[in-house]
Amino acid sequence: MNATVGVWLDPGMASFPDKWDDGTDLGSPSYQVHWYDERTAIIRQALHTNFEGPFLYLLLGSERALLLDTGTGHIDLRAIADDLLAERDLSLVVAHTHGHGDHIGGDAQFSDRPDTVVVGTSQADVASYFQLADWPEQPGEYDLGGRVLDVIPIPGHQGSDVAFYDRASRLLLTGDSLYPGRLYVPDWTSYRASMRRLADFVADGNAPDWVLGAHIEMTDQPGQDYAMGADVHPGEHQLQLDPAVLTELADALAEAGPEPQHLRRDHFIVVPR
Ligand SMILES: [Zn+2]
Ligand SMILES: [Zn+2]
């Protein structure tokens, strides 16, 4: 593992890159960092380091920083985080959108980091740390210092899945439960209920600007995905989804009924497992 220097983009005012480096070129950096705003960094693990190529999020509050997911463990995320947090007097909390290996693979890199908490990955660990009573019915609140996140349990894809709504940036982070790609659903009943609850949360006076997931597996052509583990990603779908897509997903799941169904829509594909 080496601390490859990635592509650093200028901090922007709430902006996405016009085009992400998909990182399929072996000669490209092992990661890309984009500052969405001055306190929100989006880190993309290059696809050449692992076919999952997940997106990770670093949110800075006035007291602590939250790193959401640690990727597959194939990049030196510790060095990246240390760089991004340098000269900021913040403790670090490492938490996860869910407990799959491509989202927790770098956890061990943080085990000896000073002033750092690595939240466990079981449902009980997550519920305990974020004080989520009555899982999965009740959202919780988590304060980074002047930056409150709503933590919303959304099991169905894995089991300890949570969405984070950042009231400051108005970003809704959905992990593998909603992103432009194949949404794998082992627990259909829980997933249907979770996406409805999340859609209701948004309808209930919360107004995210964007929904951000953890992967891009679709092209910019409606309903078209890449083959699993594709070597190249020409014409990628953008990372950010309009919140209306969450409503579309919840409605599609409701319409599909209690029996698992394969659903292909413009911006997501639901794949029962
Ligand atoms: Zn997953
Ligand atoms: Zn994943």
PDB file of C-alpha atoms and ligand atoms in Angstrom:
ATOM      1  CA  MET A   1       0.000   0.000   0.000  1.00  0.00           C
ATOM      2  CA  ASN A   2       1.439   3.361  -0.910  1.00  0.00           C
ATOM      3  CA  ALA A   3       0.275   6.873  -0.340  1.00  0.00           C
ATOM      4  CA  THR A   4      -0.321   7.838  -3.940  1.00  0.00           C
ATOM      5  CA  VAL A   5      -1.036  11.507  -4.281  1.00  0.00           C
ATOM      6  CA  GLY A   6      -4.493  11.783  -5.817  1.00  0.00           C
ATOM      7  CA  VAL A   7      -6.081  14.395  -7.974  1.00  0.00           C
ATOM      8  CA  TRP A   8      -6.917  17.405  -5.846  1.00  0.00           C
ATOM      9  CA  LEU A   9      -9.619  19.689  -7.032  1.00  0.00           C
ATOM     10  CA  ASP A  10     -10.181  23.204  -5.821  1.00  0.00           C
ATOM     11  CA  PRO A  11     -12.790  23.521  -3.108  1.00  0.00           C
ATOM     12  CA  GLY A  12     -15.959  24.586  -4.860  1.00  0.00           C
ATOM     13  CA  MET A  13     -19.147  26.098  -3.623  1.00  0.00           C
ATOM     14  CA  ALA A  14     -21.468  23.107  -3.514  1.00  0.00           C
ATOM     15  CA  SER A  15     -20.517  21.628  -6.806  1.00  0.00           C
ATOM     16  CA  PHE A  16     -19.845  18.272  -8.344  1.00  0.00           C
ATOM     17  CA  PRO A  17     -17.130  17.570 -10.850  1.00  0.00           C
ATOM     18  CA  ASP A  18     -18.362  17.796 -14.445  1.00  0.00           C
ATOM     19  CA  LYS A  19     -16.975  14.328 -14.818  1.00  0.00           C
ATOM     20  CA  TRP A  20     -15.409  12.010 -12.269  1.00  0.00           C
ATOM     21  CA  ASP A  21     -12.226  10.205 -13.079  1.00  0.00           C
ATOM     22  CA  ASP A  22     -13.596   6.665 -13.027  1.00  0.00           C
ATOM     23  CA  GLY A  23     -10.136   5.381 -12.178  1.00  0.00           C
ATOM     24  CA  THR A  24     -10.215   2.481 -14.617  1.00  0.00           C
ATOM     25  CA  ASP A  25      -6.919   3.580 -16.184  1.00  0.00           C
ATOM     26  CA  LEU A  26      -4.145   1.733 -14.363  1.00  0.00           C
ATOM     27  CA  GLY A  27      -2.011   4.838 -14.631  1.00  0.00           C
ATOM     28  CA  SER A  28      -4.561   7.044 -12.910  1.00  0.00           C
ATOM     29  CA  PRO A  29      -4.362   7.995  -9.231  1.00  0.00           C
ATOM     30  CA  SER A  30      -5.737   5.482  -6.741  1.00  0.00           C
ATOM     31  CA  TYR A  31      -8.327   7.954  -5.553  1.00  0.00           C
ATOM     32  CA  GLN A  32      -9.918  11.298  -6.324  1.00  0.00           C
ATOM     33  CA  VAL A  33     -10.966  13.928  -3.808  1.00  0.00           C
ATOM     34  CA  HIS A  34     -13.603  16.519  -4.579  1.00  0.00           C
ATOM     35  CA  TRP A  35     -14.614  19.194  -2.099  1.00  0.00           C
ATOM     36  CA  TYR A  36     -18.350  19.556  -2.634  1.00  0.00           C
ATOM     37  CA  ASP A  37     -18.295  22.535  -0.328  1.00  0.00           C
ATOM     38  CA  GLU A  38     -15.689  23.779   2.122  1.00  0.00           C
ATOM     39  CA  ARG A  39     -16.700  21.221   4.762  1.00  0.00           C
ATOM     40  CA  THR A  40     -17.719  18.247   2.633  1.00  0.00           C
ATOM     41  CA  ALA A  41     -15.244  16.074   0.774  1.00  0.00           C
ATOM     42  CA  ILE A  42     -16.217  13.241  -1.562  1.00  0.00           C
ATOM     43  CA  ILE A  43     -13.533  10.616  -2.055  1.00  0.00           C
ATOM     44  CA  ARG A  44     -13.713   8.155  -4.914  1.00  0.00           C
ATOM     45  CA  GLN A  45     -11.640   5.012  -4.727  1.00  0.00           C
ATOM     46  CA  ALA A  46     -10.353   4.311  -8.235  1.00  0.00           C
ATOM     47  CA  LEU A  47     -11.927   1.336  -9.972  1.00  0.00           C
ATOM     48  CA  HIS A  48      -8.493  -0.011 -10.845  1.00  0.00           C
ATOM     49  CA  THR A  49      -7.772  -0.523  -7.138  1.00  0.00           C
ATOM     50  CA  ASN A  50     -10.912  -2.655  -6.804  1.00  0.00           C
ATOM     51  CA  PHE A  51     -13.895  -3.141  -9.110  1.00  0.00           C
ATOM     52  CA  GLU A  52     -16.276  -1.821  -6.452  1.00  0.00           C
ATOM     53  CA  GLY A  53     -14.704   1.652  -6.616  1.00  0.00           C
ATOM     54  CA  PRO A  54     -16.823   3.041  -3.781  1.00  0.00           C
ATOM     55  CA  PHE A  55     -17.448   6.676  -2.941  1.00  0.00           C
ATOM     56  CA  LEU A  56     -16.613   7.802   0.606  1.00  0.00           C
ATOM     57  CA  TYR A  57     -17.651  10.975   2.380  1.00  0.00           C
ATOM     58  CA  LEU A  58     -15.853  13.203   4.870  1.00  0.00           C
ATOM     59  CA  LEU A  59     -18.010  15.730   6.716  1.00  0.00           C
ATOM     60  CA  LEU A  60     -16.386  18.366   8.908  1.00  0.00           C
ATOM     61  CA  GLY A  61     -18.100  19.882  11.921  1.00  0.00           C
ATOM     62  CA  SER A  62     -16.656  22.340  14.407  1.00  0.00           C
ATOM     63  CA  GLU A  63     -15.793  19.590  16.903  1.00  0.00           C
ATOM     64  CA  ARG A  64     -15.379  16.411  14.924  1.00  0.00           C
ATOM     65  CA  ALA A  65     -15.192  15.001  11.463  1.00  0.00           C
ATOM     66  CA  LEU A  66     -17.196  12.050  10.222  1.00  0.00           C
ATOM     67  CA  LEU A  67     -15.708   9.675   7.682  1.00  0.00           C
ATOM     68  CA  LEU A  68     -18.449   7.597   6.113  1.00  0.00           C
ATOM     69  CA  ASP A  69     -17.068   4.306   4.919  1.00  0.00           C
ATOM     70  CA  THR A  70     -13.487   3.197   4.492  1.00  0.00           C
ATOM     71  CA  GLY A  71     -13.711   1.523   1.083  1.00  0.00           C
ATOM     72  CA  THR A  72     -12.247  -1.834   0.224  1.00  0.00           C
ATOM     73  CA  GLY A  73      -8.924  -1.376   2.021  1.00  0.00           C
ATOM     74  CA  HIS A  74      -6.913  -1.216  -1.216  1.00  0.00           C
ATOM     75  CA  ILE A  75      -5.874   2.437  -0.846  1.00  0.00           C
ATOM     76  CA  ASP A  76      -4.117   4.242   1.977  1.00  0.00           C
ATOM     77  CA  LEU A  77      -7.231   5.986   3.222  1.00  0.00           C
ATOM     78  CA  ARG A  78      -5.565   6.763   6.534  1.00  0.00           C
ATOM     79  CA  ALA A  79      -3.008   8.956   4.768  1.00  0.00           C
ATOM     80  CA  ILE A  80      -5.745  10.622   2.722  1.00  0.00           C
ATOM     81  CA  ALA A  81      -7.803  11.359   5.826  1.00  0.00           C
ATOM     82  CA  ASP A  82      -4.738  12.604   7.710  1.00  0.00           C
ATOM     83  CA  ASP A  83      -4.019  14.983   4.834  1.00  0.00           C
ATOM     84  CA  LEU A  84      -7.572  16.251   4.602  1.00  0.00           C
ATOM     85  CA  LEU A  85      -7.741  16.759   8.369  1.00  0.00           C
ATOM     86  CA  ALA A  86      -4.285  18.274   8.753  1.00  0.00           C
ATOM     87  CA  GLU A  87      -4.249  21.490  10.751  1.00  0.00           C
ATOM     88  CA  ARG A  88      -7.883  21.089  11.649  1.00  0.00           C
ATOM     89  CA  ASP A  89      -8.336  20.485  15.337  1.00  0.00           C
ATOM     90  CA  LEU A  90     -11.014  17.819  14.951  1.00  0.00           C
ATOM     91  CA  SER A  91     -11.496  14.396  16.394  1.00  0.00           C
ATOM     92  CA  LEU A  92     -12.480  11.766  13.866  1.00  0.00           C
ATOM     93  CA  VAL A  93     -15.394   9.383  13.880  1.00  0.00           C
ATOM     94  CA  VAL A  94     -15.268   6.590  11.322  1.00  0.00           C
ATOM     95  CA  ALA A  95     -18.716   5.157  10.639  1.00  0.00           C
ATOM     96  CA  HIS A  96     -20.400   3.297   7.830  1.00  0.00           C
ATOM     97  CA  THR A  97     -23.400   3.356   5.556  1.00  0.00           C
ATOM     98  CA  HIS A  98     -23.507  -0.424   6.097  1.00  0.00           C
ATOM     99  CA  GLY A  99     -21.271  -3.340   6.921  1.00  0.00           C
ATOM    100  CA  HIS A 100     -20.290  -4.824   3.561  1.00  0.00           C
ATOM    101  CA  GLY A 101     -16.608  -5.453   2.918  1.00  0.00           C
ATOM    102  CA  ASP A 102     -16.228  -2.765   0.254  1.00  0.00           C
ATOM    103  CA  HIS A 103     -17.307  -0.135   2.806  1.00  0.00           C
ATOM    104  CA  ILE A 104     -15.412  -1.249   5.904  1.00  0.00           C
ATOM    105  CA  GLY A 105     -12.223  -2.632   4.337  1.00  0.00           C
ATOM    106  CA  GLY A 106     -10.038   0.245   5.514  1.00  0.00           C
ATOM    107  CA  ASP A 107     -11.246   0.284   9.128  1.00  0.00           C
ATOM    108  CA  ALA A 108      -8.080  -1.289  10.511  1.00  0.00           C
ATOM    109  CA  GLN A 109      -6.044   1.637   9.159  1.00  0.00           C
ATOM    110  CA  PHE A 110      -7.735   3.841  11.755  1.00  0.00           C
ATOM    111  CA  SER A 111      -7.496   1.573  14.786  1.00  0.00           C
ATOM    112  CA  ASP A 112      -4.385   3.280  16.140  1.00  0.00           C
ATOM    113  CA  ARG A 113      -5.193   6.808  14.972  1.00  0.00           C
ATOM    114  CA  PRO A 114      -5.211   9.272  17.883  1.00  0.00           C
ATOM    115  CA  ASP A 115      -8.478  10.914  18.864  1.00  0.00           C
ATOM    116  CA  THR A 116     -10.434   8.585  16.590  1.00  0.00           C
ATOM    117  CA  VAL A 117     -13.449   6.360  17.122  1.00  0.00           C
ATOM    118  CA  VAL A 118     -14.230   3.540  14.704  1.00  0.00           C
ATOM    119  CA  VAL A 119     -17.898   2.675  15.075  1.00  0.00           C
ATOM    120  CA  GLY A 120     -18.635  -1.046  14.948  1.00  0.00           C
ATOM    121  CA  THR A 121     -20.447  -2.504  11.986  1.00  0.00           C
ATOM    122  CA  SER A 122     -23.166  -4.676  13.514  1.00  0.00           C
ATOM    123  CA  GLN A 123     -26.716  -3.403  13.723  1.00  0.00           C
ATOM    124  CA  ALA A 124     -26.383  -3.323  17.516  1.00  0.00           C
ATOM    125  CA  ASP A 125     -23.137  -1.324  17.302  1.00  0.00           C
ATOM    126  CA  VAL A 126     -24.686   1.213  14.940  1.00  0.00           C
ATOM    127  CA  ALA A 127     -27.900   1.547  16.947  1.00  0.00           C
ATOM    128  CA  SER A 128     -25.919   1.937  20.150  1.00  0.00           C
ATOM    129  CA  TYR A 129     -23.434   4.520  18.866  1.00  0.00           C
ATOM    130  CA  PHE A 130     -26.037   6.720  17.178  1.00  0.00           C
ATOM    131  CA  GLN A 131     -28.582   6.129  19.959  1.00  0.00           C
ATOM    132  CA  LEU A 132     -31.190   4.773  17.596  1.00  0.00           C
ATOM    133  CA  ALA A 133     -34.074   3.616  19.730  1.00  0.00           C
ATOM    134  CA  ASP A 134     -36.677   1.254  18.328  1.00  0.00           C
ATOM    135  CA  TRP A 135     -34.595   0.240  15.280  1.00  0.00           C
ATOM    136  CA  PRO A 136     -35.460   0.718  12.451  1.00  0.00           C
ATOM    137  CA  GLU A 137     -38.443   2.958  13.128  1.00  0.00           C
ATOM    138  CA  GLN A 138     -36.853   5.966  14.825  1.00  0.00           C
ATOM    139  CA  PRO A 139     -34.249   8.237  13.229  1.00  0.00           C
ATOM    140  CA  GLY A 140     -31.594   9.709  15.491  1.00  0.00           C
ATOM    141  CA  GLU A 141     -29.596  12.924  15.488  1.00  0.00           C
ATOM    142  CA  TYR A 142     -25.843  13.199  15.488  1.00  0.00           C
ATOM    143  CA  ASP A 143     -24.015  16.495  15.948  1.00  0.00           C
ATOM    144  CA  LEU A 144     -20.539  17.073  14.505  1.00  0.00           C
ATOM    145  CA  GLY A 145     -20.476  20.499  16.176  1.00  0.00           C
ATOM    146  CA  GLY A 146     -22.677  23.037  14.448  1.00  0.00           C
ATOM    147  CA  ARG A 147     -23.594  20.392  11.909  1.00  0.00           C
ATOM    148  CA  VAL A 148     -26.451  18.047  12.735  1.00  0.00           C
ATOM    149  CA  LEU A 149     -27.052  14.855  10.833  1.00  0.00           C
ATOM    150  CA  ASP A 150     -30.222  12.816  10.878  1.00  0.00           C
ATOM    151  CA  VAL A 151     -29.359   9.128  11.063  1.00  0.00           C
ATOM    152  CA  ILE A 152     -32.076   6.993   9.512  1.00  0.00           C
ATOM    153  CA  PRO A 153     -32.059   3.192   9.776  1.00  0.00           C
ATOM    154  CA  ILE A 154     -32.726   1.641   6.358  1.00  0.00           C
ATOM    155  CA  PRO A 155     -32.063  -2.124   6.600  1.00  0.00           C
ATOM    156  CA  GLY A 156     -32.783  -4.321   3.590  1.00  0.00           C
ATOM    157  CA  HIS A 157     -29.581  -4.296   1.541  1.00  0.00           C
ATOM    158  CA  GLN A 158     -27.362  -5.605   4.324  1.00  0.00           C
ATOM    159  CA  GLY A 159     -28.902  -5.229   7.779  1.00  0.00           C
ATOM    160  CA  SER A 160     -27.069  -2.418   9.563  1.00  0.00           C
ATOM    161  CA  ASP A 161     -27.736   0.120   6.791  1.00  0.00           C
ATOM    162  CA  VAL A 162     -28.264   3.737   7.787  1.00  0.00           C
ATOM    163  CA  ALA A 163     -28.825   6.841   5.687  1.00  0.00           C
ATOM    164  CA  PHE A 164     -27.386  10.170   6.810  1.00  0.00           C
ATOM    165  CA  TYR A 165     -29.126  13.446   6.069  1.00  0.00           C
ATOM    166  CA  ASP A 166     -26.821  16.400   6.521  1.00  0.00           C
ATOM    167  CA  ARG A 167     -28.961  19.423   7.243  1.00  0.00           C
ATOM    168  CA  ALA A 168     -26.060  21.786   6.503  1.00  0.00           C
ATOM    169  CA  SER A 169     -25.196  20.622   2.998  1.00  0.00           C
ATOM    170  CA  ARG A 170     -28.642  19.157   2.341  1.00  0.00           C
ATOM    171  CA  LEU A 171     -27.088  15.960   1.107  1.00  0.00           C
ATOM    172  CA  LEU A 172     -28.775  12.618   1.748  1.00  0.00           C
ATOM    173  CA  LEU A 173     -26.222   9.803   1.849  1.00  0.00           C
ATOM    174  CA  THR A 174     -27.733   6.428   1.052  1.00  0.00           C
ATOM    175  CA  GLY A 175     -24.829   3.994   0.742  1.00  0.00           C
ATOM    176  CA  ASP A 176     -25.747   0.939  -1.340  1.00  0.00           C
ATOM    177  CA  SER A 177     -29.483   1.345  -0.763  1.00  0.00           C
ATOM    178  CA  LEU A 178     -29.852   3.921  -3.536  1.00  0.00           C
ATOM    179  CA  TYR A 179     -27.289   4.850  -6.163  1.00  0.00           C
ATOM    180  CA  PRO A 180     -27.185   4.773  -9.965  1.00  0.00           C
ATOM    181  CA  GLY A 181     -26.619   1.058 -10.303  1.00  0.00           C
ATOM    182  CA  ARG A 182     -27.723  -2.381  -9.187  1.00  0.00           C
ATOM    183  CA  LEU A 183     -29.411  -2.221  -5.800  1.00  0.00           C
ATOM    184  CA  TYR A 184     -29.087  -5.701  -4.341  1.00  0.00           C
ATOM    185  CA  VAL A 185     -31.923  -6.617  -2.020  1.00  0.00           C
ATOM    186  CA  PRO A 186     -31.686  -9.769   0.091  1.00  0.00           C
ATOM    187  CA  ASP A 187     -34.440  -8.623   2.470  1.00  0.00           C
ATOM    188  CA  TRP A 188     -37.278  -7.385   0.277  1.00  0.00           C
ATOM    189  CA  THR A 189     -39.742  -6.678   3.071  1.00  0.00           C
ATOM    190  CA  SER A 190     -37.307  -4.591   5.096  1.00  0.00           C
ATOM    191  CA  TYR A 191     -35.997  -2.771   2.026  1.00  0.00           C
ATOM    192  CA  ARG A 192     -39.495  -1.788   0.854  1.00  0.00           C
ATOM    193  CA  ALA A 193     -40.316  -0.464   4.295  1.00  0.00           C
ATOM    194  CA  SER A 194     -36.984   1.335   4.580  1.00  0.00           C
ATOM    195  CA  MET A 195     -37.244   3.133   1.245  1.00  0.00           C
ATOM    196  CA  ARG A 196     -40.798   4.192   2.083  1.00  0.00           C
ATOM    197  CA  ARG A 197     -39.645   5.504   5.469  1.00  0.00           C
ATOM    198  CA  LEU A 198     -36.789   7.364   3.848  1.00  0.00           C
ATOM    199  CA  ALA A 199     -39.062   8.848   1.197  1.00  0.00           C
ATOM    200  CA  ASP A 200     -41.473   9.893   3.951  1.00  0.00           C
ATOM    201  CA  PHE A 201     -38.597  11.483   5.871  1.00  0.00           C
ATOM    202  CA  VAL A 202     -37.805  13.575   2.800  1.00  0.00           C
ATOM    203  CA  ALA A 203     -41.461  14.442   2.226  1.00  0.00           C
ATOM    204  CA  ASP A 204     -41.817  15.389   5.876  1.00  0.00           C
ATOM    205  CA  GLY A 205     -40.250  18.840   5.577  1.00  0.00           C
ATOM    206  CA  ASN A 206     -36.678  17.746   4.868  1.00  0.00           C
ATOM    207  CA  ALA A 207     -35.494  18.869   1.488  1.00  0.00           C
ATOM    208  CA  PRO A 208     -32.262  17.323   0.293  1.00  0.00           C
ATOM    209  CA  ASP A 209     -30.666  18.929  -2.721  1.00  0.00           C
ATOM    210  CA  TRP A 210     -29.187  15.588  -3.757  1.00  0.00           C
ATOM    211  CA  VAL A 211     -29.144  11.919  -2.913  1.00  0.00           C
ATOM    212  CA  LEU A 212     -25.652  10.454  -2.968  1.00  0.00           C
ATOM    213  CA  GLY A 213     -24.902   6.753  -2.912  1.00  0.00           C
ATOM    214  CA  ALA A 214     -21.727   4.721  -2.793  1.00  0.00           C
ATOM    215  CA  HIS A 215     -21.204   3.497  -6.366  1.00  0.00           C
ATOM    216  CA  ILE A 216     -21.820   4.320 -10.023  1.00  0.00           C
ATOM    217  CA  GLU A 217     -22.727   1.252 -12.089  1.00  0.00           C
ATOM    218  CA  MET A 218     -24.906   2.840 -14.768  1.00  0.00           C
ATOM    219  CA  THR A 219     -24.235   4.770 -17.910  1.00  0.00           C
ATOM    220  CA  ASP A 220     -25.813   8.092 -18.804  1.00  0.00           C
ATOM    221  CA  GLN A 221     -28.276   6.159 -20.982  1.00  0.00           C
ATOM    222  CA  PRO A 222     -31.581   5.521 -19.155  1.00  0.00           C
ATOM    223  CA  GLY A 223     -31.665   2.135 -17.464  1.00  0.00           C
ATOM    224  CA  GLN A 224     -28.307   0.962 -18.838  1.00  0.00           C
ATOM    225  CA  ASP A 225     -25.726  -0.528 -16.505  1.00  0.00           C
ATOM    226  CA  TYR A 226     -22.173  -1.739 -17.001  1.00  0.00           C
ATOM    227  CA  ALA A 227     -21.316  -5.389 -16.658  1.00  0.00           C
ATOM    228  CA  MET A 228     -20.222  -6.294 -13.143  1.00  0.00           C
ATOM    229  CA  GLY A 229     -16.534  -5.529 -12.780  1.00  0.00           C
ATOM    230  CA  ALA A 230     -16.367  -3.755 -16.165  1.00  0.00           C
ATOM    231  CA  ASP A 231     -12.834  -2.676 -17.085  1.00  0.00           C
ATOM    232  CA  VAL A 232     -13.987   0.702 -18.345  1.00  0.00           C
ATOM    233  CA  HIS A 233     -16.887   3.010 -17.553  1.00  0.00           C
ATOM    234  CA  PRO A 234     -17.509   5.110 -20.678  1.00  0.00           C
ATOM    235  CA  GLY A 235     -20.211   7.779 -20.312  1.00  0.00           C
ATOM    236  CA  GLU A 236     -20.894   7.301 -16.622  1.00  0.00           C
ATOM    237  CA  HIS A 237     -24.117   8.314 -14.964  1.00  0.00           C
ATOM    238  CA  GLN A 238     -23.584  11.203 -12.599  1.00  0.00           C
ATOM    239  CA  LEU A 239     -23.175  10.351  -8.926  1.00  0.00           C
ATOM    240  CA  GLN A 240     -25.893  12.651  -7.635  1.00  0.00           C
ATOM    241  CA  LEU A 241     -29.549  11.708  -7.888  1.00  0.00           C
ATOM    242  CA  ASP A 242     -32.496  14.040  -7.727  1.00  0.00           C
ATOM    243  CA  PRO A 243     -34.514  13.366  -4.544  1.00  0.00           C
ATOM    244  CA  ALA A 244     -37.460  12.565  -6.824  1.00  0.00           C
ATOM    245  CA  VAL A 245     -35.633   9.336  -7.670  1.00  0.00           C
ATOM    246  CA  LEU A 246     -36.038   8.227  -4.051  1.00  0.00           C
ATOM    247  CA  THR A 247     -39.776   8.773  -4.317  1.00  0.00           C
ATOM    248  CA  GLU A 248     -39.771   6.878  -7.599  1.00  0.00           C
ATOM    249  CA  LEU A 249     -37.962   3.978  -5.928  1.00  0.00           C
ATOM    250  CA  ALA A 250     -40.339   3.863  -2.942  1.00  0.00           C
ATOM    251  CA  ASP A 251     -43.334   4.011  -5.271  1.00  0.00           C
ATOM    252  CA  ALA A 252     -41.924   1.317  -7.562  1.00  0.00           C
ATOM    253  CA  LEU A 253     -41.334  -0.973  -4.590  1.00  0.00           C
ATOM    254  CA  ALA A 254     -44.850  -0.329  -3.294  1.00  0.00           C
ATOM    255  CA  GLU A 255     -46.286  -1.074  -6.709  1.00  0.00           C
ATOM    256  CA  ALA A 256     -44.198  -4.247  -7.035  1.00  0.00           C
ATOM    257  CA  GLY A 257     -45.856  -5.667  -3.948  1.00  0.00           C
ATOM    258  CA  PRO A 258     -44.633  -8.116  -1.321  1.00  0.00           C
ATOM    259  CA  GLU A 259     -42.978 -10.564  -3.749  1.00  0.00           C
ATOM    260  CA  PRO A 260     -39.424  -9.653  -4.810  1.00  0.00           C
ATOM    261  CA  GLN A 261     -39.257  -8.187  -8.319  1.00  0.00           C
ATOM    262  CA  HIS A 262     -36.487  -7.119 -10.645  1.00  0.00           C
ATOM    263  CA  LEU A 263     -37.073  -3.433 -11.420  1.00  0.00           C
ATOM    264  CA  ARG A 264     -35.198  -1.470 -14.055  1.00  0.00           C
ATOM    265  CA  ARG A 265     -35.730   2.286 -14.142  1.00  0.00           C
ATOM    266  CA  ASP A 266     -33.810   5.176 -15.682  1.00  0.00           C
ATOM    267  CA  HIS A 267     -31.609   5.789 -12.637  1.00  0.00           C
ATOM    268  CA  PHE A 268     -31.563   2.532 -10.676  1.00  0.00           C
ATOM    269  CA  ILE A 269     -31.987  -1.216 -11.011  1.00  0.00           C
ATOM    270  CA  VAL A 270     -33.440  -3.237  -8.156  1.00  0.00           C
ATOM    271  CA  VAL A 271     -32.039  -6.756  -7.991  1.00  0.00           C
ATOM    272  CA  PRO A 272     -33.634  -9.110  -5.468  1.00  0.00           C
ATOM    273  CA  ARG A 273     -31.263 -11.640  -3.974  1.00  0.00           C
TER     274      ARG A 273
HETATM  275 ZN    ZN B   1     -23.350  -3.232   0.092  1.00  0.00          ZN
HETATM  276 ZN    ZN B   2     -20.991  -1.447  -1.995  1.00  0.00          ZN
END
